[in-house]
JSON list of C-alpha atoms in Angstrom, two decimals:
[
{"chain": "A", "resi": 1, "resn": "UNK", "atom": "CA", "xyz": [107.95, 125.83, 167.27]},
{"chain": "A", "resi": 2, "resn": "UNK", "atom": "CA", "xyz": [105.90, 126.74, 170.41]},
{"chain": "A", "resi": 3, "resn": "UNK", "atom": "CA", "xyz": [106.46, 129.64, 172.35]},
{"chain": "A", "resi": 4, "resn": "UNK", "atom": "CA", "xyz": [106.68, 129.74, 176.37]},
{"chain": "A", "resi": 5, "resn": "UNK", "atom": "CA", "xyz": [105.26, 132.96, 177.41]},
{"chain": "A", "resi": 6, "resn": "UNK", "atom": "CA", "xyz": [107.50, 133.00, 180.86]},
{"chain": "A", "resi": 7, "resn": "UNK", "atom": "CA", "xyz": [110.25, 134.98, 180.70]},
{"chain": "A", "resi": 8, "resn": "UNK", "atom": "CA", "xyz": [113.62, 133.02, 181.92]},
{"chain": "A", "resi": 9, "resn": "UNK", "atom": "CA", "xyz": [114.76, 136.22, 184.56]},
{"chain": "A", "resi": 10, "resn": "UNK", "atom": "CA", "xyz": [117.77, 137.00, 182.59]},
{"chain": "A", "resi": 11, "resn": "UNK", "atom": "CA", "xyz": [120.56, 139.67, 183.88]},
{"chain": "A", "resi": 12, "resn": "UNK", "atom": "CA", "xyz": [119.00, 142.49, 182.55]},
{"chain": "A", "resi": 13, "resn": "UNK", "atom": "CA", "xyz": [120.47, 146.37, 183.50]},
{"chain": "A", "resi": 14, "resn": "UNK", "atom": "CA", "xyz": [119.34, 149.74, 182.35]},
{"chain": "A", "resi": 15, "resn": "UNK", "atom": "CA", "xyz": [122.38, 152.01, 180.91]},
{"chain": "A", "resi": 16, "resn": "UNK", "atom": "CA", "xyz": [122.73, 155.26, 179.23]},
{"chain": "A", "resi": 17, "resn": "UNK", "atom": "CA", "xyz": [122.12, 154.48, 175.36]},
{"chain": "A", "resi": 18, "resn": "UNK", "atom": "CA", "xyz": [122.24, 156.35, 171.55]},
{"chain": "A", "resi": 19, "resn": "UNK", "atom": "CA", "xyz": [118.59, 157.51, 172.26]},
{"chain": "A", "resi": 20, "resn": "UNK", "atom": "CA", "xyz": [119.24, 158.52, 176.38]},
{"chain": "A", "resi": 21, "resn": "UNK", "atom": "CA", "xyz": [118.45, 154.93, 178.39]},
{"chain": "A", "resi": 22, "resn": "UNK", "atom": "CA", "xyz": [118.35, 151.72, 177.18]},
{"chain": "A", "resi": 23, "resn": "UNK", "atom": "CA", "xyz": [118.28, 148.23, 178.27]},
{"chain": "A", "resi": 24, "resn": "UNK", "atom": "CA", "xyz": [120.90, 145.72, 178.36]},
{"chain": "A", "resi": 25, "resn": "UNK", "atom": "CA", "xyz": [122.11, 142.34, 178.62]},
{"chain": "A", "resi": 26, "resn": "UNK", "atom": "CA", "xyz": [124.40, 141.59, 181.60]},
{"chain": "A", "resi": 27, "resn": "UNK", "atom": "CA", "xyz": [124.39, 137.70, 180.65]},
{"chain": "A", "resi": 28, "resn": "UNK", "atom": "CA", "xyz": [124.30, 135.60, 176.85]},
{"chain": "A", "resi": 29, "resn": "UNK", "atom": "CA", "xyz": [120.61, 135.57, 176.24]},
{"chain": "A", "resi": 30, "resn": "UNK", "atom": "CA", "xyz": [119.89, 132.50, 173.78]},
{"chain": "A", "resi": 31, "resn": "UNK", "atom": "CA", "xyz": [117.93, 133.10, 170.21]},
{"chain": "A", "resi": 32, "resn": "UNK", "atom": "CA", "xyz": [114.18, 132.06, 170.81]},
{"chain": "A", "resi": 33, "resn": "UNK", "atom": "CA", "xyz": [114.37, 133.08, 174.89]},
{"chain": "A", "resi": 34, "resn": "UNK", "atom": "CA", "xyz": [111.29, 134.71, 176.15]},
{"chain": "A", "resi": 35, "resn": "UNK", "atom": "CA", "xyz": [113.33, 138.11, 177.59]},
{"chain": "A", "resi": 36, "resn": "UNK", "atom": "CA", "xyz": [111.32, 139.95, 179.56]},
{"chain": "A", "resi": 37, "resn": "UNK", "atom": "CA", "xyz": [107.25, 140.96, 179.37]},
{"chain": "A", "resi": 38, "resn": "UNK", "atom": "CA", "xyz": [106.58, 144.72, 179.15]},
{"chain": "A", "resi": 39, "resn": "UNK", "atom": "CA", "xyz": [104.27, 144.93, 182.27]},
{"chain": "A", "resi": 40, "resn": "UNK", "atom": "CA", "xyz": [101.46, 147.59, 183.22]},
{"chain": "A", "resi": 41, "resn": "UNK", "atom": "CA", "xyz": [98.40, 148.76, 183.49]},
{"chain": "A", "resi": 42, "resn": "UNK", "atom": "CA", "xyz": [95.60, 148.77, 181.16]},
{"chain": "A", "resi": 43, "resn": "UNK", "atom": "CA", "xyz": [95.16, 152.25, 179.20]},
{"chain": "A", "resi": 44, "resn": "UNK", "atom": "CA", "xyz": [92.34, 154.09, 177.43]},
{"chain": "A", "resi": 45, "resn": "UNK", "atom": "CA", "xyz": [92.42, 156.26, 174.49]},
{"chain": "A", "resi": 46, "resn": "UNK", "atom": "CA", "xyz": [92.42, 158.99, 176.53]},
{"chain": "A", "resi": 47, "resn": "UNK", "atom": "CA", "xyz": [95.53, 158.07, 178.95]},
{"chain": "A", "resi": 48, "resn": "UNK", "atom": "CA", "xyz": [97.05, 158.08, 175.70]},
{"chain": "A", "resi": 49, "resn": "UNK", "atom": "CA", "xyz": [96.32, 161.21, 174.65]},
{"chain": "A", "resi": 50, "resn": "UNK", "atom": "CA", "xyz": [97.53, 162.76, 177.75]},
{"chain": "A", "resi": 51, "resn": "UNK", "atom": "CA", "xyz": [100.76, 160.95, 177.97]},
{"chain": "A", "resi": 52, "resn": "UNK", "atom": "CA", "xyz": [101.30, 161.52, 174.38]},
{"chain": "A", "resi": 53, "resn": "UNK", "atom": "CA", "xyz": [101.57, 157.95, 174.30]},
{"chain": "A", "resi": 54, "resn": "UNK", "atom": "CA", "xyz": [105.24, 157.74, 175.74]},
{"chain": "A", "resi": 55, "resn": "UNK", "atom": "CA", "xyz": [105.28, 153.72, 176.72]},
{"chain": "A", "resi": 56, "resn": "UNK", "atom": "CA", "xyz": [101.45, 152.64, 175.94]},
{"chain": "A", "resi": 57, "resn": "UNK", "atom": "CA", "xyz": [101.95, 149.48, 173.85]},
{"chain": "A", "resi": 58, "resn": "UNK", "atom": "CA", "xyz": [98.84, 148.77, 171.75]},
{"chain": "A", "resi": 59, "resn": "UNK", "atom": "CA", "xyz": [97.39, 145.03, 172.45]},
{"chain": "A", "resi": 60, "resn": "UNK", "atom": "CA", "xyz": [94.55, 145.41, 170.20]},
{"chain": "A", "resi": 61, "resn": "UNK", "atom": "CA", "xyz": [92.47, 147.92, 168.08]},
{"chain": "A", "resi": 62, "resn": "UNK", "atom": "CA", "xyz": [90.77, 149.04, 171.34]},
{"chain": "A", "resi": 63, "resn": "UNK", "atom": "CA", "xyz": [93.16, 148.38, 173.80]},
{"chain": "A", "resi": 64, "resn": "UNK", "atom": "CA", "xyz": [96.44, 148.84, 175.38]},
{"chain": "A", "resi": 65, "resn": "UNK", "atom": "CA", "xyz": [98.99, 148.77, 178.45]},
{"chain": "A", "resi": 66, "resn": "UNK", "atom": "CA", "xyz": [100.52, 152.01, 180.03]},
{"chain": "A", "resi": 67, "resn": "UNK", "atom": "CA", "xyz": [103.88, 150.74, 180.62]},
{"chain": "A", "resi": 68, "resn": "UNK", "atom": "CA", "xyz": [105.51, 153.83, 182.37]},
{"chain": "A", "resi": 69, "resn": "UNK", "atom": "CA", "xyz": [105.13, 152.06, 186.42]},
{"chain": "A", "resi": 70, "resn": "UNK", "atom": "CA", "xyz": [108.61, 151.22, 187.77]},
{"chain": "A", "resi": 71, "resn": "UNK", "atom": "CA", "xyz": [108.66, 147.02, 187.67]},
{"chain": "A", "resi": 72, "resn": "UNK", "atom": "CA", "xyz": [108.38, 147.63, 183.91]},
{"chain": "A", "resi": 73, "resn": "UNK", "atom": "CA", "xyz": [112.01, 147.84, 183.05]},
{"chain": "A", "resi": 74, "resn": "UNK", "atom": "CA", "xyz": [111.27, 146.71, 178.93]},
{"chain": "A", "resi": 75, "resn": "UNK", "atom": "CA", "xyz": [110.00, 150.12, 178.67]},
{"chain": "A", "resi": 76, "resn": "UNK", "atom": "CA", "xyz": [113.58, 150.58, 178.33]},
{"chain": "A", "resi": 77, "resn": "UNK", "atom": "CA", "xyz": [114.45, 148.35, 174.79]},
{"chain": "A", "resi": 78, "resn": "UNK", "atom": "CA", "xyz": [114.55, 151.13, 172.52]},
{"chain": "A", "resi": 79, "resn": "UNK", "atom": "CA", "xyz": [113.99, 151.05, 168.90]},
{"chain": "A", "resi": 80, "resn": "UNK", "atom": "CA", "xyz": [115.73, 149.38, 166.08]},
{"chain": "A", "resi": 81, "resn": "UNK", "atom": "CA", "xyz": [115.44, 148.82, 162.52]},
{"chain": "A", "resi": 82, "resn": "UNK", "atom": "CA", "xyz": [118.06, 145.94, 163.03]},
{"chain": "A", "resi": 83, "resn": "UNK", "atom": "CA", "xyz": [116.79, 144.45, 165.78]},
{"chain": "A", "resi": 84, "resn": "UNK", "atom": "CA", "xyz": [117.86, 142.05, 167.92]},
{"chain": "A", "resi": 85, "resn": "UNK", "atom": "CA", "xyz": [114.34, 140.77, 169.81]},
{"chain": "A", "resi": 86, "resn": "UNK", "atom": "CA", "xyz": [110.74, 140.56, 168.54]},
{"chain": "A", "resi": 87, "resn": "UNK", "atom": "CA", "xyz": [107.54, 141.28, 170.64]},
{"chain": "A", "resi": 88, "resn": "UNK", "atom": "CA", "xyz": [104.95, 138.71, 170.93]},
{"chain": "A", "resi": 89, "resn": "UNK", "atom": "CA", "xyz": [101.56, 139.80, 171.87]},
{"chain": "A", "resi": 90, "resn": "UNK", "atom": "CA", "xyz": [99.42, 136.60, 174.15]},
{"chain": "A", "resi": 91, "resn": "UNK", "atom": "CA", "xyz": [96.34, 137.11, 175.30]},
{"chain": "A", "resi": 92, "resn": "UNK", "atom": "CA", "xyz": [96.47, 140.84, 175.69]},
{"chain": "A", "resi": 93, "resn": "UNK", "atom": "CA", "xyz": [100.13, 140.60, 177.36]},
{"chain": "A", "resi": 94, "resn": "UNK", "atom": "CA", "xyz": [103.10, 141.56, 175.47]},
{"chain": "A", "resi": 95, "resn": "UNK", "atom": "CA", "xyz": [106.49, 139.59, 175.86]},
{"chain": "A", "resi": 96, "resn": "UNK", "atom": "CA", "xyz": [110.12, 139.95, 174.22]},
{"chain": "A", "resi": 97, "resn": "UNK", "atom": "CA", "xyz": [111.62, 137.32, 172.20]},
{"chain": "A", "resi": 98, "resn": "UNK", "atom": "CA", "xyz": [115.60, 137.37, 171.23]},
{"chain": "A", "resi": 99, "resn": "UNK", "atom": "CA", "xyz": [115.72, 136.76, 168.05]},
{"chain": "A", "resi": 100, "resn": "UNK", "atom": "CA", "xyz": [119.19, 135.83, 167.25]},
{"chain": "A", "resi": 101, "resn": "UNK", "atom": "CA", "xyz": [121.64, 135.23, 170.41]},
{"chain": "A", "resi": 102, "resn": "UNK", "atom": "CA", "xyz": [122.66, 138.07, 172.40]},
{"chain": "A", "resi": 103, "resn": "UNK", "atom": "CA", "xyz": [125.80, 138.99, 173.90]},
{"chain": "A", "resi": 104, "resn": "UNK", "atom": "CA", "xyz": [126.71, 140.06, 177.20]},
{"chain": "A", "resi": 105, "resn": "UNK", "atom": "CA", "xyz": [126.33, 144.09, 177.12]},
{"chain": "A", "resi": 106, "resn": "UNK", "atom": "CA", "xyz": [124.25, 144.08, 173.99]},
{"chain": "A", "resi": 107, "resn": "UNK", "atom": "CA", "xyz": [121.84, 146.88, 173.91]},
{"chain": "A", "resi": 108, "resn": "UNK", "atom": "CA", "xyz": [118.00, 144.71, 173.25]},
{"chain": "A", "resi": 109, "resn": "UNK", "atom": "CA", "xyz": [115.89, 146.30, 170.78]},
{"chain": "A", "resi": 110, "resn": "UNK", "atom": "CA", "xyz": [112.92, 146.14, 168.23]},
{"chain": "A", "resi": 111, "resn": "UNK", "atom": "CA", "xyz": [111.17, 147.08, 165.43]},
{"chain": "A", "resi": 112, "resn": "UNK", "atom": "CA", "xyz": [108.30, 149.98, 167.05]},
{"chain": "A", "resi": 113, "resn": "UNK", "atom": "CA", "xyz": [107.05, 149.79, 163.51]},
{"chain": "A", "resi": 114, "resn": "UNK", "atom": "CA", "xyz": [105.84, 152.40, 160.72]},
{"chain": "A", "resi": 115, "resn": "UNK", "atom": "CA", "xyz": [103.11, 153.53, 163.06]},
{"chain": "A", "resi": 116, "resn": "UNK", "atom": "CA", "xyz": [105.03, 155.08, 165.68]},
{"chain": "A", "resi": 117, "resn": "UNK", "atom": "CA", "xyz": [107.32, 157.15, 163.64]},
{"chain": "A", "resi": 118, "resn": "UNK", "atom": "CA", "xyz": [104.15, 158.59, 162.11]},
{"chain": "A", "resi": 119, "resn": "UNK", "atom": "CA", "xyz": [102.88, 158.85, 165.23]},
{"chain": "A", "resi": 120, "resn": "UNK", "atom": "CA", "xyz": [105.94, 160.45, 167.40]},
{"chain": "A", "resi": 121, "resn": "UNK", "atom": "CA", "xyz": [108.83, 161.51, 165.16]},
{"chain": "A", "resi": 122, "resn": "UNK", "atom": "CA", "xyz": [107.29, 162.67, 162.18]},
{"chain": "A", "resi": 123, "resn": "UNK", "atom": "CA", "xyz": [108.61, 159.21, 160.08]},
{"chain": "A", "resi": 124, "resn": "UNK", "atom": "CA", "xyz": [111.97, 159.65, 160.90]},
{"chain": "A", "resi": 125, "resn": "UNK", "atom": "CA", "xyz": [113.88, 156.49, 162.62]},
{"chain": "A", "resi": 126, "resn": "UNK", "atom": "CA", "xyz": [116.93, 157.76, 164.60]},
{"chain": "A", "resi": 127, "resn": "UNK", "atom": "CA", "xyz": [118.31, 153.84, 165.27]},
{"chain": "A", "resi": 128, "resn": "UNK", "atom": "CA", "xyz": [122.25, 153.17, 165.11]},
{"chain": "A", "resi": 129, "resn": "UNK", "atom": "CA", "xyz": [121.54, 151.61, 161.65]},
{"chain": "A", "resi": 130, "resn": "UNK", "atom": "CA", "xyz": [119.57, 154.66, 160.13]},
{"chain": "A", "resi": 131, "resn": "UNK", "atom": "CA", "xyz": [121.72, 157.20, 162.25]},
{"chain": "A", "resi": 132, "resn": "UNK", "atom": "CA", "xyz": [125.19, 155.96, 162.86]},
{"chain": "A", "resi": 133, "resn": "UNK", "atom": "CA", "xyz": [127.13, 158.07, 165.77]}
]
C-alpha cells in the first residue's frame, strides 16, 4: 500500500498523561491515517548536545529536526512499547501513522526505540505496559 505523506488535520488535544503531557485523540482516527508530522527546525550535533536532545528526532546519520517550537504539537506522543502509531521518515520529514484505529481520548504513542533509552533513561522504558499505574 502507498502512503500519503499529508496529514488529514485530525482533533488532536494535549492533556496531562502517565509520563506529565501527552497527546490525544479528540475524534476516531482510522488505522493507516497519516496523524500528524512532527515539525521543526533542522538541528546539528551540537544543538543536541545542548538540549540534551529533549525533542530532536534523528532523520538520518547526520541529520535531524529540533522539534521543541510551539506548532509542533507531536512532540507531545509519548513513548510506548505497545504502541498505537508508527513514524514514517520521507524525505528528511517525519510523519505519524495510526497503526490500528484509535479511539476518541486515546493517548497516541510509539516505539522511541532501543536507542533512546540508552541514550536518556539509562535502558529503562517507563510506558503503561512496562510500568502499569
Amino acid at each position: 500500500m502507498t502512503r500519503r505523506f499529508v496529514p488529514a488535520h485530525f482533533r488532536l488535544a494535549i492533556r496531562r498523561s502517565f509520563s506529565g503531557r501527552g497527546l490525544f485523540a479528540d475524534e476516531r482516527i482510522p488505522a493507516g491515517s497519516c496523524v500528524i508530522e512532527y515539525l521543526g527546525r533542522p538541528a546539528t550535533a551540537k544543538q543536541m548536545k545542548e538540549n540534551r536532545g529533549k525533542y530532536l528526532f534523528w532523520t538520518s546519520e547526520r541529520s535531524m529536526i529540533d522539534g521543541n517550537i510551539p506548532a509542533n504539537t507531536a512532540r507531545f506522543i509519548n513513548h510506548s512499547c505497545a504502541p498505537n502509531c508508527e513514524v514514517d521518515i520521507h524525505k528528511r520529514r517525519v510523519y505519524v501513522f495510526a497503526l490500528r484505529d484509535i479511539a476518541p481520548g486515546e493517548e497516541l504513542s510509539y516505539d522511541y526505540g532501543e536507542e533512546y533509552f540508552e541514550m536518556h533513561l539509562a535502558g529503562s522504558c517507563r510506558c503503561t505496559k512496562c510500568s502499569p499505574l
